[in-house]
Short mmCIF file of C-alpha atoms in Angstrom, two decimals:
data_model
loop_
_atom_site.label_atom_id
_atom_site.label_comp_id
_atom_site.label_asym_id
_atom_site.label_seq_id
_atom_site.Cartn_x
_atom_site.Cartn_y
_atom_site.Cartn_z
CA MET A 4 -0.21 -0.03 0.01
CA ALA A 5 2.64 2.25 1.01
CA GLY A 6 4.75 1.64 -2.54
CA ALA A 7 1.17 2.33 -4.40
CA GLY A 8 0.69 5.23 -2.42
CA GLU A 9 4.47 6.50 -3.31
CA ARG A 10 3.90 5.74 -7.06
CA LYS A 11 0.51 7.51 -7.14
CA GLY A 12 2.35 10.38 -5.88
CA LYS A 13 5.17 10.60 -8.14
CA LYS A 14 2.64 10.23 -10.91
CA ASP A 15 0.65 13.54 -9.74
CA ASP A 16 4.28 15.16 -9.07
CA ASN A 17 5.11 14.06 -12.79
CA GLY A 18 1.99 15.86 -14.32
CA ILE A 19 2.08 19.07 -12.52
CA GLY A 20 5.61 19.33 -13.20
CA THR A 21 5.09 18.78 -16.90
CA ALA A 22 2.24 21.28 -16.65
CA ILE A 23 5.03 23.81 -14.91
CA ASP A 24 7.38 23.20 -17.31
CA PHE A 25 5.23 23.67 -20.16
CA VAL A 26 4.35 27.39 -18.88
CA LEU A 27 7.71 28.35 -18.12
CA SER A 28 8.87 27.61 -21.42
CA ASN A 29 5.98 29.45 -23.27
CA ALA A 30 6.11 32.22 -20.77
CA ARG A 31 8.73 34.43 -22.35
CA LEU A 32 6.73 34.33 -25.81
CA VAL A 33 3.46 35.63 -23.95
CA LEU A 34 4.93 38.03 -20.87
CA GLY A 35 8.23 38.93 -21.97
CA VAL A 36 11.51 38.52 -20.48
CA GLY A 37 10.60 40.47 -17.22
CA GLY A 38 7.06 38.48 -16.86
CA ALA A 39 8.67 35.22 -17.37
CA ALA A 40 11.02 35.65 -14.66
CA MET A 41 8.59 36.62 -12.19
CA LEU A 42 6.57 33.57 -13.01
CA GLY A 43 9.34 31.35 -12.70
CA ILE A 44 10.10 32.46 -9.54
CA ALA A 45 6.68 32.50 -8.24
CA THR A 46 6.12 28.69 -9.90
CA LEU A 47 9.46 27.67 -8.27
CA ALA A 48 8.28 28.30 -5.22
CA VAL A 49 4.67 26.62 -5.41
CA LYS A 50 6.62 23.71 -6.65
CA ARG A 51 8.78 23.51 -3.53
CA MET A 52 5.73 23.69 -1.34
CA TYR A 53 4.04 21.05 -3.35
CA ASP A 54 7.01 18.89 -3.14
CA ARG A 55 7.41 18.91 0.60
CA ALA A 56 3.64 18.31 1.03
CA ILE A 57 3.88 15.13 -1.02
CA SER A 58 6.79 14.09 0.86
CA ALA A 59 4.83 14.28 4.56
CA PRO A 60 4.18 11.43 6.60
CA THR A 61 0.48 10.34 6.36
CA SER A 62 0.60 9.57 10.06
CA PRO A 63 -0.61 12.61 12.28
CA THR A 64 1.70 14.73 13.37
CA ARG A 65 3.69 13.51 16.73
CA LEU A 66 3.98 16.37 19.52
CA SER A 67 6.80 17.08 21.32
CA GLN A 68 7.33 16.42 24.98
CA SER A 69 6.11 19.95 25.78
CA GLY A 70 2.81 19.35 23.67
CA LYS A 71 4.00 21.79 20.88
CA ARG A 72 4.90 21.19 17.27
CA SER A 73 8.72 20.81 16.45
CA TRP A 74 10.06 23.67 14.99
CA GLU A 75 11.60 21.70 12.33
CA GLU A 76 8.11 20.80 10.94
CA PRO A 77 6.02 23.25 8.87
CA SER A 78 2.85 24.66 10.81
CA TRP A 79 0.56 23.10 8.09
CA LEU A 80 1.83 19.34 8.47
CA GLY A 81 -1.10 18.50 10.70
CA SER A 82 -3.76 18.37 7.95
CA SER A 83 -4.01 15.86 5.42
CA SER A 84 -1.65 15.22 2.46
CA ARG A 85 -4.29 14.27 0.40
CA LEU A 86 -6.40 17.34 0.98
CA LEU A 87 -3.44 19.34 0.70
CA ASN A 88 -2.31 17.79 -2.58
CA GLN A 89 -5.82 18.39 -4.20
CA ASP A 90 -5.99 21.99 -2.99
CA MET A 91 -2.87 22.64 -4.58
CA LYS A 92 -3.87 20.86 -8.00
CA THR A 93 -6.99 22.98 -7.83
CA ASN A 94 -4.88 26.17 -7.34
CA LEU A 95 -2.57 25.60 -9.97
CA SER A 96 -5.38 24.24 -12.42
CA ARG A 97 -7.05 27.64 -12.02
CA SER A 98 -3.81 29.50 -12.64
CA LEU A 99 -3.35 27.12 -15.88
CA GLN A 100 -6.88 28.30 -17.06
CA THR A 101 -6.02 31.60 -16.89
CA LEU A 102 -3.27 31.40 -19.52
CA PRO A 103 -3.69 31.03 -23.29
CA THR A 104 -3.41 27.53 -24.68
CA ASP A 105 -4.63 28.25 -28.37
CA SER A 106 -1.75 28.77 -30.64
CA SER A 107 -3.48 31.53 -32.38
CA ALA A 108 -3.29 33.45 -29.23
CA PHE A 109 0.33 33.26 -28.98
CA GLU A 110 0.70 33.85 -32.66
CA MET A 111 -1.41 36.98 -32.25
CA ASP A 112 0.67 38.54 -29.40
CA LEU A 113 3.91 37.80 -31.53
CA VAL A 114 2.41 39.66 -34.34
CA ARG A 115 1.39 42.69 -31.89
CA SER A 116 4.68 42.59 -30.42
CA THR A 117 6.13 43.09 -34.16
CA LYS A 118 4.03 45.52 -35.06
CA GLN A 119 4.66 47.49 -31.88
CA LYS A 120 8.20 47.24 -32.93
CA SER A 121 7.64 47.94 -36.30
CA SER A 122 5.88 51.16 -35.59
CA VAL A 123 8.68 52.07 -33.08
CA LYS A 124 11.34 51.72 -35.84
CA ARG A 125 9.40 53.54 -38.31
CA SER A 126 8.50 56.33 -35.89
CA GLN A 127 12.51 56.43 -35.25
CA VAL A 128 13.21 56.62 -39.18
CA GLU A 129 10.82 59.49 -39.50
CA LEU A 130 12.37 61.19 -36.56
CA LYS A 131 15.74 60.71 -38.35
CA LYS A 132 14.52 61.89 -41.80
CA SER A 133 13.24 65.05 -39.86
CA ARG A 134 16.42 65.93 -38.20
CA LEU A 135 18.16 65.33 -41.35
CA ARG A 136 15.58 67.40 -43.33
CA MET A 137 15.82 70.51 -40.53
CA SER A 138 19.71 70.30 -40.71
CA LEU A 139 19.39 70.38 -44.55
CA GLN A 140 17.15 73.37 -44.32
CA GLU A 141 19.48 75.28 -42.14
CA LYS A 142 22.25 74.49 -44.52
CA LEU A 143 20.38 75.97 -47.22
CA PHE A 144 19.27 79.10 -45.74
CA ALA A 145 23.10 79.59 -44.47
CA TYR A 146 24.32 78.63 -48.42
CA TYR A 147 21.77 81.40 -49.44
CA ARG A 148 23.50 84.10 -47.01
CA ARG A 149 26.89 82.98 -47.59
CA LYS A 150 27.16 82.26 -51.21
CA VAL A 151 23.66 83.20 -53.09
CA ALA A 152 22.88 86.41 -51.88
CA ILE A 153 24.17 89.76 -53.63
CA PRO A 154 24.53 92.86 -51.56
CA VAL A 155 22.19 95.34 -52.46
CA GLU A 156 24.84 98.08 -52.88
CA GLU A 157 26.67 95.88 -55.24
CA GLN A 158 23.51 95.55 -56.99
CA ALA A 159 22.56 98.99 -57.25
CA ARG A 160 26.45 99.70 -58.50
CA ALA A 161 26.08 97.26 -61.63
CA LYS A 162 22.75 98.76 -62.63
CA GLN A 163 23.95 102.49 -62.63
CA ALA A 164 26.86 101.19 -64.69
CA ALA A 165 24.52 99.60 -67.28
CA VAL A 166 22.33 102.48 -67.28
CA ASP A 167 25.41 104.65 -68.06
CA ILE A 168 26.68 102.80 -70.82
CA CYS A 169 23.22 102.13 -72.50
CA ALA A 170 22.49 106.15 -72.31
CA GLU A 171 26.20 106.48 -74.35
CA LEU A 172 25.15 103.79 -76.69
CA ARG A 173 21.79 105.11 -77.35
CA GLY A 174 23.26 108.69 -78.39
CA PHE A 175 26.08 107.23 -80.45
CA LEU A 176 23.48 105.30 -82.40
CA ARG A 177 21.31 107.84 -83.03
CA ALA A 178 24.17 110.20 -84.03
CA LYS A 179 25.94 107.91 -86.12
CA LEU A 180 22.82 105.81 -87.85
CA PRO A 181 19.98 107.83 -87.62
CA ASP A 182 18.15 105.97 -90.30
CA MET A 183 18.41 102.87 -88.61
CA PRO A 184 14.79 101.91 -87.37
CA LEU A 185 14.95 101.34 -83.85
CA ARG A 186 12.53 101.02 -80.84
CA GLU A 187 14.02 102.18 -77.42
CA MET A 188 16.57 100.17 -75.95
CA TYR A 189 16.24 99.04 -72.37
CA LEU A 190 17.82 96.97 -69.67
CA SER A 191 16.84 93.44 -68.97
CA GLY A 192 18.06 90.20 -67.43
CA SER A 193 18.24 88.71 -63.70
CA LEU A 194 19.51 91.50 -62.39
CA TYR A 195 16.74 93.60 -62.77
CA ASP A 196 14.45 90.62 -61.52
CA ASP A 197 16.18 90.14 -58.28
CA LEU A 198 16.99 86.64 -59.80
CA GLN A 199 20.96 87.26 -60.24
CA VAL A 200 23.20 84.84 -57.67
CA VAL A 201 26.80 84.86 -56.38
CA THR A 202 27.61 88.35 -57.86
CA ALA A 203 26.22 90.83 -59.90
CA ASP A 204 28.12 90.24 -63.13
CA HIS A 205 25.86 90.50 -66.10
CA ILE A 206 22.95 92.07 -67.91
CA GLN A 207 21.12 92.36 -71.04
CA LEU A 208 20.81 95.37 -73.19
CA ILE A 209 17.58 94.64 -75.47
CA VAL A 210 17.84 96.61 -79.04
CA PRO A 211 14.25 96.49 -80.53
CA LEU A 212 14.16 96.58 -84.24
CA VAL A 213 11.29 98.08 -86.19
CA LEU A 214 10.05 95.64 -88.91
CA GLU A 215 7.35 96.49 -91.45
CA LYS A 216 4.26 94.21 -90.66
CA ASN A 217 3.70 93.65 -94.25
CA LEU A 218 7.35 92.84 -95.33
CA TRP A 219 8.28 90.10 -92.50
CA SER A 220 6.53 87.15 -91.36
CA CYS A 221 7.23 84.66 -88.38
CA ILE A 222 7.71 80.96 -89.14
CA PRO A 223 7.68 78.71 -86.43
CA GLY A 224 10.90 76.26 -86.10
CA GLU A 225 8.62 73.16 -85.91
CA ASP A 226 7.07 74.36 -89.41
CA THR A 227 10.35 74.18 -90.78
CA ILE A 228 12.22 71.41 -92.38
CA MET A 229 14.66 71.62 -89.28
CA ASN A 230 11.31 70.87 -87.08
CA ILE A 231 12.97 72.99 -83.91
CA PRO A 232 10.15 74.19 -81.37
CA GLY A 233 11.49 77.25 -79.54
CA PHE A 234 12.97 78.99 -82.65
CA CYS A 235 11.79 80.67 -85.59
CA LEU A 236 12.48 81.92 -89.05
CA VAL A 237 11.76 85.48 -90.13
CA ARG A 238 10.89 85.52 -93.67
CA ARG A 239 10.70 88.41 -96.18
CA GLU A 240 7.48 88.76 -97.63
CA ASN A 241 5.99 90.47 -101.00
CA PRO A 242 9.59 90.70 -102.82
CA GLU A 243 7.52 90.98 -105.86
CA TYR A 244 5.91 94.16 -104.88
CA PHE A 245 8.35 95.29 -102.47
CA PRO A 246 11.73 94.53 -104.23
CA ARG A 247 14.90 94.47 -102.10
CA GLY A 248 16.12 97.57 -100.37
CA SER A 249 12.64 98.72 -99.54
CA SER A 250 13.12 97.69 -96.15
CA TYR A 251 16.29 98.94 -94.06
CA TRP A 252 16.84 95.53 -92.96
CA ASP A 253 16.96 93.75 -96.33
CA ARG A 254 20.62 94.34 -96.20
CA CYS A 255 20.76 91.50 -93.70
CA VAL A 256 18.50 89.05 -95.11
CA VAL A 257 19.82 85.38 -96.50
CA GLY A 258 18.12 83.27 -98.24
CA GLY A 259 15.00 85.00 -98.18
CA TYR A 260 15.16 85.26 -94.42
CA LEU A 261 16.37 87.64 -91.94
CA SER A 262 19.41 86.46 -90.32
CA PRO A 263 20.11 86.98 -86.63
CA ARG A 264 23.75 86.48 -87.05
CA SER A 265 24.01 89.11 -89.99
CA VAL A 266 21.91 91.80 -87.78
CA ALA A 267 24.45 90.94 -84.96
CA ASP A 268 27.54 91.51 -87.10
CA ALA A 269 26.09 94.97 -88.38
CA PHE A 270 26.02 96.03 -84.96
CA GLU A 271 29.20 94.48 -83.98
CA LYS A 272 30.99 96.58 -86.67
CA VAL A 273 29.20 99.79 -85.01
CA VAL A 274 29.54 99.16 -81.30
CA ALA A 275 33.04 97.47 -81.27
CA GLY A 276 34.47 98.91 -84.42
CA SER A 277 33.32 102.51 -84.47
CA ILE A 278 32.98 103.33 -80.54
CA ASN A 279 35.97 104.77 -78.67
CA TRP A 280 35.22 102.85 -75.39
CA PRO A 281 38.34 103.84 -73.77
CA ALA A 282 37.68 107.32 -74.19
CA ILE A 283 33.76 106.86 -73.02
CA GLY A 284 35.18 104.53 -69.97
CA SER A 285 37.57 107.52 -68.87
CA LEU A 286 34.64 109.95 -68.66
CA LEU A 287 32.24 107.42 -66.91
CA ASP A 288 35.17 106.49 -64.42
CA TYR A 289 34.82 102.68 -65.94
CA VAL A 290 37.19 100.60 -68.06
CA ILE A 291 35.24 99.41 -71.17
CA ARG A 292 35.97 96.90 -73.79
CA PRO A 293 34.42 94.45 -76.34
CA ALA A 294 34.69 91.07 -74.39
CA ALA A 295 36.45 87.98 -76.59
CA PRO A 296 34.08 86.52 -79.36
CA LEU A 297 31.14 84.89 -77.88
CA GLU A 298 27.84 83.91 -78.81
CA SER A 299 26.77 87.50 -79.06
CA LEU A 300 28.07 90.77 -79.08
CA THR A 301 29.23 91.44 -75.32
CA LEU A 302 30.90 94.59 -73.57
CA GLU A 303 32.80 93.69 -70.55
CA VAL A 304 32.84 96.91 -67.88
CA GLN A 305 35.15 97.11 -65.06
CA TYR A 306 33.07 99.66 -62.51
CA GLU A 307 35.09 99.00 -59.51
CA ARG A 308 38.62 97.40 -59.03
CA ASP A 309 37.23 94.26 -58.25
CA ARG A 310 33.93 94.45 -59.92
CA HIS A 311 33.21 93.02 -63.54
CA LEU A 312 29.92 93.55 -65.60
CA LEU A 313 29.38 91.91 -68.86
CA ILE A 314 26.66 93.54 -71.04
CA ASP A 315 25.00 91.38 -73.80
CA PHE A 316 23.72 93.32 -76.79
CA LEU A 317 20.58 91.54 -77.82
CA PRO A 318 18.84 92.80 -80.91
CA SER A 319 15.08 91.74 -80.75
CA VAL A 320 12.38 91.67 -83.33
CA THR A 321 8.36 91.45 -82.33
CA LEU A 322 5.69 90.11 -85.02
CA GLY A 323 2.53 90.28 -83.46
CA ASP A 324 2.59 88.42 -80.11
CA THR A 325 6.01 86.54 -80.72
CA VAL A 326 9.09 88.16 -79.14
CA LEU A 327 12.54 86.82 -80.83
CA VAL A 328 16.08 87.81 -79.86
CA ALA A 329 19.29 87.26 -81.82
CA LYS A 330 20.46 84.56 -79.74
CA PRO A 331 21.48 82.14 -82.05
CA HIS A 332 21.25 78.21 -81.83
CA ARG A 333 24.42 76.44 -80.34
CA LEU A 334 24.73 74.52 -83.33
CA ALA A 335 26.20 76.24 -86.19
CA GLN A 336 24.02 74.91 -89.17
CA TYR A 337 20.87 76.78 -87.32
CA ASP A 338 22.23 80.41 -87.13
CA ASN A 339 19.57 81.80 -89.22
CA LEU A 340 16.84 80.81 -86.43
CA TRP A 341 16.09 83.57 -84.15
CA ARG A 342 15.18 82.40 -80.64
CA LEU A 343 11.98 82.59 -78.93
CA SER A 344 12.14 84.70 -76.07
CA LEU A 345 10.15 83.04 -73.16
CA ARG A 346 12.30 84.49 -70.15
CA PRO A 347 10.25 87.58 -69.20
CA ALA A 348 6.80 85.67 -69.25
CA GLU A 349 8.66 82.94 -67.42
CA THR A 350 10.03 85.20 -64.81
CA ALA A 351 6.55 87.11 -64.34
CA ARG A 352 4.77 83.53 -63.70
CA LEU A 353 7.38 82.96 -60.92
CA ARG A 354 7.07 86.24 -59.36
CA ALA A 355 3.40 86.41 -59.25
CA LEU A 356 3.12 82.99 -57.71
CA ASP A 357 5.43 84.00 -54.81
CA GLN A 358 3.88 87.12 -54.57
CA ALA A 359 0.27 85.04 -54.10
CA ASP A 360 1.28 83.07 -51.07
CA SER A 361 4.73 84.56 -49.98
CA GLY A 362 6.37 81.42 -51.22
CA CYS A 363 9.98 80.24 -51.61
CA ARG A 364 9.96 79.46 -55.42
CA SER A 365 12.21 82.12 -56.35
CA LEU A 366 14.73 81.49 -53.15
CA CYS A 367 14.81 77.80 -54.22
CA LEU A 368 15.51 78.90 -57.75
CA LYS A 369 18.29 81.19 -56.87
CA ILE A 370 20.39 78.39 -54.45
CA LEU A 371 19.82 76.06 -57.68
CA LYS A 372 21.61 78.84 -60.12
CA ALA A 373 24.43 79.53 -57.37
CA ILE A 374 25.05 75.70 -57.35
CA CYS A 375 25.34 75.35 -61.29
CA LYS A 376 27.25 78.45 -61.37
CA LEU A 377 29.70 77.55 -59.07
CA ASN A 378 30.16 73.69 -59.91
CA PRO A 379 31.73 73.52 -63.25
CA ALA A 380 29.94 69.96 -63.96
CA LEU A 381 26.76 71.63 -63.57
CA GLY A 382 27.82 74.99 -65.80
CA ARG A 383 25.70 73.46 -68.85
CA LEU A 384 22.59 73.83 -67.01
CA SER A 385 20.86 77.60 -67.83
CA ALA A 386 18.74 79.50 -65.63
CA SER A 387 15.87 79.12 -68.27
CA GLN A 388 16.00 75.25 -67.44
CA LEU A 389 16.27 75.60 -63.94
CA THR A 390 13.15 78.06 -63.82
CA ASN A 391 11.04 75.59 -65.77
CA VAL A 392 12.00 72.97 -63.10
CA ILE A 393 10.80 75.29 -60.60
CA LEU A 394 7.53 76.01 -62.54
CA HIS A 395 6.66 72.38 -63.25
CA LEU A 396 7.28 71.68 -59.72
CA ALA A 397 4.77 74.77 -58.53
CA GLN A 398 2.15 73.08 -60.41
CA GLU A 399 2.26 69.93 -58.52
CA GLU A 400 2.98 71.37 -54.87
CA THR A 401 0.90 73.78 -53.61
CA ASP A 402 2.67 74.62 -49.92
CA TRP A 403 5.56 76.83 -50.80
CA SER A 404 6.42 78.41 -47.31
CA GLN A 405 9.75 78.68 -45.99
CA ASP A 406 9.41 75.79 -43.69
CA VAL A 407 9.30 73.55 -46.88
CA LEU A 408 12.51 74.80 -48.61
CA ALA A 409 14.44 71.72 -48.06
CA ASP A 410 11.66 69.31 -49.30
CA ARG A 411 11.15 71.46 -52.44
CA PHE A 412 14.84 71.68 -53.24
CA LEU A 413 14.90 67.93 -53.01
CA GLN A 414 11.95 67.36 -55.23
CA ALA A 415 13.34 69.96 -57.79
CA LEU A 416 16.85 67.92 -57.77
CA ARG A 417 14.82 64.57 -58.41
CA GLY A 418 12.80 66.30 -60.89
CA LEU A 419 15.54 67.85 -63.06
CA ILE A 420 17.20 63.98 -62.35
CA GLY A 421 13.94 62.38 -64.33
CA TYR A 422 13.93 65.25 -66.85
CA LEU A 423 17.75 64.47 -67.99
CA GLU A 424 16.94 60.75 -67.51
CA VAL A 425 14.45 61.03 -70.71
CA GLY A 426 16.40 63.99 -72.26
CA ILE A 427 13.24 66.23 -72.53
CA LEU A 428 12.66 69.17 -70.23
CA PRO A 429 9.16 70.43 -71.71
CA SER A 430 8.82 74.54 -71.34
CA ALA A 431 6.07 75.30 -68.91
CA LEU A 432 4.68 78.25 -71.07
CA ASN A 433 5.09 76.11 -74.33
CA PRO A 434 5.03 72.47 -73.79
CA LYS A 435 6.34 71.79 -77.48
CA VAL A 436 9.65 73.55 -76.73
CA ASN A 437 12.27 71.08 -75.18
CA LEU A 438 14.66 72.92 -73.38
CA PHE A 439 17.43 70.42 -73.77
CA THR A 440 17.40 70.31 -77.23
CA GLU A 441 20.74 72.23 -77.36
CA LEU A 442 22.52 69.58 -75.12
CA THR A 443 24.69 66.73 -76.43
CA PRO A 444 23.77 62.96 -75.03
CA GLU A 445 27.18 62.99 -73.26
CA GLU A 446 26.28 66.41 -71.56
CA VAL A 447 23.03 65.06 -70.47
CA ASP A 448 24.48 61.99 -69.23
CA GLU A 449 27.52 63.60 -67.48
CA LEU A 450 24.56 66.21 -65.60
CA GLY A 451 22.56 63.34 -64.49
CA TYR A 452 25.48 61.42 -63.14
CA THR A 453 26.84 64.39 -61.18
CA LEU A 454 23.46 65.16 -59.93
CA TYR A 455 22.32 61.77 -59.01
CA SER A 456 25.33 61.09 -57.07
CA SER A 457 24.78 63.93 -54.96
CA LEU A 458 21.00 63.16 -54.31
CA SER A 459 22.02 60.76 -51.56
CA GLU A 460 23.85 63.48 -49.85
CA PRO A 461 22.70 66.75 -51.37
CA GLU A 462 24.99 68.81 -48.57
CA VAL A 463 27.57 68.06 -51.17
CA LEU A 464 26.55 70.61 -53.63
CA LEU A 465 26.63 73.25 -51.20
CA GLN A 466 30.26 72.77 -50.18
CA VAL A 467 31.57 73.75 -53.68
#
C-alpha cells in the first residue's frame, strides 16, 4: 500500500511538473522576459511547497514532549496530505486556465509585438529624416546668405554702370545711324528681376528692331524642315511688290530670311569697331572693352577695382505676339534661326506665384542657380532650364512656405534628374519646346550622373 501511495504521488508530481515546465517554456512568448522571470520565481516556490507536501508522512503529527509541534516541521503538516495535494492541484489548475492555450493566441501576441516594434522603428526613421531635413534646411539658408545673395549696394552699382553705358550707346547710334529703325533700348535680365546670384556680373541690353508688318512674317521652327520648337525664321514677304531695299533690314537677309547673325554682325561693326570705348570709359570712370568673341556681342565693364559686368547686346524683333532675340542656336547649322524669348513671361509667372502666397520658389531657384554657377560640372544647365523645373514643380505642389524649402529643393533635384533621364524638359509656357535640345547626349549623361551622385547627400552641392 505504501509503495502504491508512493507511485501515485510520483505520477501526480510528474503531471504537475510537466504542466509547470510547459508554462515556463512558453511564458517568455506571452509575458516577455521580465514577466517570465517573475512567473518562474512564483512557480518555483509553489513547486517546492508542493514537493514538501507530498513527501510529508501520512500519520498524524507527533507532538513534542512539551505538547508543541517541533520547529523543524511546518505548521500546516497536521492537515491531510491528500487534501493538501488536492488543494494545490486545484489552485494550479485555475492558474493554468487563465493562460492562453490556443496557438493562435501566441501568434496574435507575436504579431502585435512585431507591429509595435515596427511602429517604433518607423517613428525613429521618420524622426531621423525630420532631423536630417531640418539640418538641410538650415544649411540651405546658410548657403543662401553666404554664397547666393548679392549685397544691395553691389546690385545698385552694377545697374548704374549698365544705365550709363546704355545711355552712351543710345546717343551714339542715334547720331551715327539716324536712319536705323530702332525702338527704345532697355536693360533686362536676372539682375533686374532680383534673380541674379553670387555676383552682379551680367545684364542684357535689348535693342528692338522695327520691322514692317507687310514685309516680314514669323515661321515657327516646328513648321520648318529643321523641326526645332523654340526657334523661328523671319521670312521676307512680298518681294515682287516690295523689292529688295524697301526695308532697311533687307541688307541682313540671307536666303530670303532675316539672319540674326547678320544683324549681330552689323551692330558689332558699329559697337565694337566705331565707338571709342576707352574715351567713354574714362569719362564715366569705367574700363570698357568689347569682350572676347562669344555667341553674341558683349561689352566687358570694370566699374570697380574688383567688380566686372558683362553687357550682352541683344537685337530683338516683335511680330504680333511673338518676341524673338538674336541669340543663335548653339549648333552652327541653325544660325539663321531667331530664339523665342520666353524668359520675361517665365519670370513674371514665378514672381506672381510667390507674391500670391509669399512662397520660396524664387529662393529655391536662386540656390539651384548658384550651385550650377559655382560647380563646373553643372555649368551647362541654364537659368531658363532651372526656372522651368521650379515652374513644373509649382504645378504639383501648393505649399511653398519657408518651412518646406528643403523638401522642395530635394524635389527639384529629383525632378531635374528625371528630365535628364529622358532627355526632355518641356517648357512650362510652351510644352512643344524641349529646353534640352541644345545639349548633347554626353552632356545630358554627365549632368544626370553628377546630380544623381549627390542625391543621397545633397549637402555636397553646397560645399562647392
